Amino acid sequence: MSEMNTKDFIIGTLIGGIVGACSALLMAPKTGRELRSDLSEGAQSAKERTNEFTSGAYEKGSEWASYAKEKSSEIAKNVSDQSSHLYDRVKGAASSGEGNEEKTADELAEELSEDLEADQEAADDVKEDVRELHASTKEEADKT
């Protein structure tokens, strides 16, 4: 919602500036030639500022996209590593149960639960990465 308000404010400011500049030029006591020259210079200046604004916005968007891509790749790698680690632990617990018939399903479940608790720290790291990405993206959006 604030993104829309910012966008509306910028558009309103640009339109207001253009209308104000045109009004000032038309009300000024100048000859036709001077007025046309001033209008031409004003239009050229507005075009240059618009091009600068557009290129700045494009660059900022590219930076955000690459930052988000980098962070999401890190998060995906962490999630992948943790799921592989968890899969290996489950597989190890299942294979150790095959060779040892004395262990009950409850004992295997308890071992797996202990392993999962140990992996909770890694899961918290992934959550923290996601929060960090969200916070930094929000900070960058608030700056503009």
PDB file of C-alpha atoms in Angstrom:
ATOM      1  CA  MET A   1       0.000   0.000   0.000  1.00  0.00           C
ATOM      2  CA  SER A   2       2.801   2.456   0.770  1.00  0.00           C
ATOM      3  CA  GLU A   3       4.325   1.575  -2.593  1.00  0.00           C
ATOM      4  CA  MET A   4       1.189   2.866  -4.289  1.00  0.00           C
ATOM      5  CA  ASN A   5       1.178   6.056  -2.187  1.00  0.00           C
ATOM      6  CA  THR A   6       4.819   6.738  -3.064  1.00  0.00           C
ATOM      7  CA  LYS A   7       4.118   6.142  -6.726  1.00  0.00           C
ATOM      8  CA  ASP A   8       1.086   8.448  -6.655  1.00  0.00           C
ATOM      9  CA  PHE A   9       3.106  11.134  -4.861  1.00  0.00           C
ATOM     10  CA  ILE A  10       5.917  11.007  -7.436  1.00  0.00           C
ATOM     11  CA  ILE A  11       3.474  11.143 -10.339  1.00  0.00           C
ATOM     12  CA  GLY A  12       1.582  14.031  -8.715  1.00  0.00           C
ATOM     13  CA  THR A  13       4.816  15.908  -8.094  1.00  0.00           C
ATOM     14  CA  LEU A  14       5.935  15.504 -11.708  1.00  0.00           C
ATOM     15  CA  ILE A  15       2.579  16.578 -13.101  1.00  0.00           C
ATOM     16  CA  GLY A  16       2.372  19.523 -10.705  1.00  0.00           C
ATOM     17  CA  GLY A  17       5.879  20.627 -11.642  1.00  0.00           C
ATOM     18  CA  ILE A  18       5.121  20.455 -15.337  1.00  0.00           C
ATOM     19  CA  VAL A  19       1.845  22.364 -14.982  1.00  0.00           C
ATOM     20  CA  GLY A  20       3.514  24.982 -12.789  1.00  0.00           C
ATOM     21  CA  ALA A  21       6.394  25.432 -15.207  1.00  0.00           C
ATOM     22  CA  CYS A  22       4.053  25.747 -18.177  1.00  0.00           C
ATOM     23  CA  SER A  23       1.890  28.261 -16.330  1.00  0.00           C
ATOM     24  CA  ALA A  24       4.918  30.358 -15.409  1.00  0.00           C
ATOM     25  CA  LEU A  25       6.177  30.333 -18.980  1.00  0.00           C
ATOM     26  CA  LEU A  26       2.827  31.246 -20.469  1.00  0.00           C
ATOM     27  CA  MET A  27       2.234  34.059 -17.988  1.00  0.00           C
ATOM     28  CA  ALA A  28       5.683  35.591 -18.452  1.00  0.00           C
ATOM     29  CA  PRO A  29       5.851  38.674 -20.687  1.00  0.00           C
ATOM     30  CA  LYS A  30       8.090  37.325 -23.457  1.00  0.00           C
ATOM     31  CA  THR A  31       8.075  37.310 -27.193  1.00  0.00           C
ATOM     32  CA  GLY A  32       6.911  34.248 -29.061  1.00  0.00           C
ATOM     33  CA  ARG A  33      10.444  33.318 -30.076  1.00  0.00           C
ATOM     34  CA  GLU A  34      11.727  33.542 -26.468  1.00  0.00           C
ATOM     35  CA  LEU A  35       8.736  31.569 -25.192  1.00  0.00           C
ATOM     36  CA  ARG A  36       9.256  28.796 -27.753  1.00  0.00           C
ATOM     37  CA  SER A  37      12.940  28.667 -26.880  1.00  0.00           C
ATOM     38  CA  ASP A  38      12.171  28.436 -23.156  1.00  0.00           C
ATOM     39  CA  LEU A  39       9.556  25.746 -23.784  1.00  0.00           C
ATOM     40  CA  SER A  40      12.012  23.767 -25.884  1.00  0.00           C
ATOM     41  CA  GLU A  41      14.711  24.002 -23.208  1.00  0.00           C
ATOM     42  CA  GLY A  42      12.225  23.023 -20.495  1.00  0.00           C
ATOM     43  CA  ALA A  43      11.060  20.024 -22.496  1.00  0.00           C
ATOM     44  CA  GLN A  44      14.659  18.937 -23.115  1.00  0.00           C
ATOM     45  CA  SER A  45      15.482  19.300 -19.422  1.00  0.00           C
ATOM     46  CA  ALA A  46      12.396  17.286 -18.432  1.00  0.00           C
ATOM     47  CA  LYS A  47      13.343  14.583 -20.938  1.00  0.00           C
ATOM     48  CA  GLU A  48      16.883  14.354 -19.519  1.00  0.00           C
ATOM     49  CA  ARG A  49      15.625  14.140 -15.916  1.00  0.00           C
ATOM     50  CA  THR A  50      13.109  11.467 -16.900  1.00  0.00           C
ATOM     51  CA  ASN A  51      15.850   9.437 -18.591  1.00  0.00           C
ATOM     52  CA  GLU A  52      18.057   9.737 -15.488  1.00  0.00           C
ATOM     53  CA  PHE A  53      15.190   8.658 -13.239  1.00  0.00           C
ATOM     54  CA  THR A  54      14.360   5.710 -15.496  1.00  0.00           C
ATOM     55  CA  SER A  55      17.947   4.474 -15.668  1.00  0.00           C
ATOM     56  CA  GLY A  56      18.347   4.868 -11.884  1.00  0.00           C
ATOM     57  CA  ALA A  57      15.164   2.897 -11.256  1.00  0.00           C
ATOM     58  CA  TYR A  58      16.310   0.184 -13.689  1.00  0.00           C
ATOM     59  CA  GLU A  59      19.697  -0.111 -11.985  1.00  0.00           C
ATOM     60  CA  LYS A  60      18.113  -0.280  -8.528  1.00  0.00           C
ATOM     61  CA  GLY A  61      15.673  -2.933  -9.717  1.00  0.00           C
ATOM     62  CA  SER A  62      18.524  -4.989 -11.155  1.00  0.00           C
ATOM     63  CA  GLU A  63      20.444  -4.720  -7.876  1.00  0.00           C
ATOM     64  CA  TRP A  64      17.426  -5.880  -5.877  1.00  0.00           C
ATOM     65  CA  ALA A  65      16.785  -8.743  -8.252  1.00  0.00           C
ATOM     66  CA  SER A  66      20.380  -9.977  -8.076  1.00  0.00           C
ATOM     67  CA  TYR A  67      20.429  -9.632  -4.273  1.00  0.00           C
ATOM     68  CA  ALA A  68      17.155 -11.553  -3.944  1.00  0.00           C
ATOM     69  CA  LYS A  69      18.426 -14.212  -6.351  1.00  0.00           C
ATOM     70  CA  GLU A  70      21.661 -14.590  -4.376  1.00  0.00           C
ATOM     71  CA  LYS A  71      19.880 -14.850  -1.034  1.00  0.00           C
ATOM     72  CA  SER A  72      17.243 -17.242  -2.332  1.00  0.00           C
ATOM     73  CA  SER A  73      20.007 -19.456  -3.757  1.00  0.00           C
ATOM     74  CA  GLU A  74      21.694 -19.530  -0.347  1.00  0.00           C
ATOM     75  CA  ILE A  75      18.411 -20.390   1.338  1.00  0.00           C
ATOM     76  CA  ALA A  76      17.654 -23.107  -1.211  1.00  0.00           C
ATOM     77  CA  LYS A  77      21.112 -24.586  -0.680  1.00  0.00           C
ATOM     78  CA  ASN A  78      20.645 -24.584   3.102  1.00  0.00           C
ATOM     79  CA  VAL A  79      17.247 -26.237   2.796  1.00  0.00           C
ATOM     80  CA  SER A  80      18.617 -28.805   0.370  1.00  0.00           C
ATOM     81  CA  ASP A  81      21.570 -29.586   2.641  1.00  0.00           C
ATOM     82  CA  GLN A  82      19.306 -29.967   5.656  1.00  0.00           C
ATOM     83  CA  SER A  83      16.832 -32.186   3.864  1.00  0.00           C
ATOM     84  CA  SER A  84      19.676 -34.389   2.563  1.00  0.00           C
ATOM     85  CA  HIS A  85      21.117 -34.578   6.059  1.00  0.00           C
ATOM     86  CA  LEU A  86      17.716 -35.484   7.488  1.00  0.00           C
ATOM     87  CA  TYR A  87      17.166 -38.092   4.777  1.00  0.00           C
ATOM     88  CA  ASP A  88      20.534 -39.668   5.562  1.00  0.00           C
ATOM     89  CA  ARG A  89      19.686 -39.806   9.263  1.00  0.00           C
ATOM     90  CA  VAL A  90      16.307 -41.417   8.598  1.00  0.00           C
ATOM     91  CA  LYS A  91      17.916 -43.893   6.245  1.00  0.00           C
ATOM     92  CA  GLY A  92      20.639 -44.628   8.818  1.00  0.00           C
ATOM     93  CA  ALA A  93      18.087 -45.133  11.574  1.00  0.00           C
ATOM     94  CA  ALA A  94      16.071 -47.469   9.368  1.00  0.00           C
ATOM     95  CA  SER A  95      19.106 -49.510   8.340  1.00  0.00           C
ATOM     96  CA  SER A  96      20.348 -49.779  11.917  1.00  0.00           C
ATOM     97  CA  GLY A  97      16.903 -51.080  12.827  1.00  0.00           C
ATOM     98  CA  GLU A  98      17.094 -53.810  10.190  1.00  0.00           C
ATOM     99  CA  GLY A  99      20.219 -55.358  11.675  1.00  0.00           C
ATOM    100  CA  ASN A 100      19.057 -55.000  15.247  1.00  0.00           C
ATOM    101  CA  GLU A 101      15.628 -56.578  15.709  1.00  0.00           C
ATOM    102  CA  GLU A 102      15.641 -55.844  19.450  1.00  0.00           C
ATOM    103  CA  LYS A 103      14.996 -52.170  18.807  1.00  0.00           C
ATOM    104  CA  THR A 104      11.373 -51.315  18.742  1.00  0.00           C
ATOM    105  CA  ALA A 105       9.701 -48.790  16.513  1.00  0.00           C
ATOM    106  CA  ASP A 106       9.401 -46.480  19.532  1.00  0.00           C
ATOM    107  CA  GLU A 107      13.153 -46.590  20.128  1.00  0.00           C
ATOM    108  CA  LEU A 108      13.844 -45.807  16.469  1.00  0.00           C
ATOM    109  CA  ALA A 109      11.337 -42.970  16.584  1.00  0.00           C
ATOM    110  CA  GLU A 110      13.015 -41.599  19.708  1.00  0.00           C
ATOM    111  CA  GLU A 111      16.457 -41.710  18.065  1.00  0.00           C
ATOM    112  CA  LEU A 112      15.067 -39.949  15.034  1.00  0.00           C
ATOM    113  CA  SER A 113      13.419 -37.364  17.253  1.00  0.00           C
ATOM    114  CA  GLU A 114      16.760 -36.671  18.955  1.00  0.00           C
ATOM    115  CA  ASP A 115      18.391 -36.278  15.557  1.00  0.00           C
ATOM    116  CA  LEU A 116      15.660 -33.900  14.476  1.00  0.00           C
ATOM    117  CA  GLU A 117      16.173 -31.787  17.580  1.00  0.00           C
ATOM    118  CA  ALA A 118      19.863 -31.547  16.699  1.00  0.00           C
ATOM    119  CA  ASP A 119      18.885 -30.389  13.219  1.00  0.00           C
ATOM    120  CA  GLN A 120      16.571 -27.726  14.623  1.00  0.00           C
ATOM    121  CA  GLU A 121      19.498 -25.310  14.857  1.00  0.00           C
ATOM    122  CA  ALA A 122      20.091 -25.631  11.130  1.00  0.00           C
ATOM    123  CA  ALA A 123      16.400 -25.074  10.457  1.00  0.00           C
ATOM    124  CA  ASP A 124      16.564 -21.953  12.616  1.00  0.00           C
ATOM    125  CA  ASP A 125      19.483 -20.750  10.491  1.00  0.00           C
ATOM    126  CA  VAL A 126      17.360 -21.108   7.360  1.00  0.00           C
ATOM    127  CA  LYS A 127      14.520 -19.200   9.009  1.00  0.00           C
ATOM    128  CA  GLU A 128      16.937 -16.458  10.015  1.00  0.00           C
ATOM    129  CA  ASP A 129      18.220 -16.229   6.416  1.00  0.00           C
ATOM    130  CA  VAL A 130      14.658 -15.785   5.172  1.00  0.00           C
ATOM    131  CA  ARG A 131      13.945 -13.103   7.782  1.00  0.00           C
ATOM    132  CA  GLU A 132      17.184 -11.309   6.871  1.00  0.00           C
ATOM    133  CA  LEU A 133      16.314 -11.352   3.176  1.00  0.00           C
ATOM    134  CA  HIS A 134      12.856  -9.985   3.901  1.00  0.00           C
ATOM    135  CA  ALA A 135      14.171  -7.250   6.192  1.00  0.00           C
ATOM    136  CA  SER A 136      16.901  -6.101   3.827  1.00  0.00           C
ATOM    137  CA  THR A 137      14.521  -6.052   0.870  1.00  0.00           C
ATOM    138  CA  LYS A 138      12.048  -3.998   2.895  1.00  0.00           C
ATOM    139  CA  GLU A 139      14.793  -1.572   3.973  1.00  0.00           C
ATOM    140  CA  GLU A 140      15.869  -1.039   0.379  1.00  0.00           C
ATOM    141  CA  ALA A 141      12.268  -0.474  -0.694  1.00  0.00           C
ATOM    142  CA  ASP A 142      11.761   2.059   2.094  1.00  0.00           C
ATOM    143  CA  LYS A 143      14.875   3.990   1.037  1.00  0.00           C
ATOM    144  CA  THR A 144      13.420   4.725  -2.394  1.00  0.00           C
TER     145      THR A 144
END
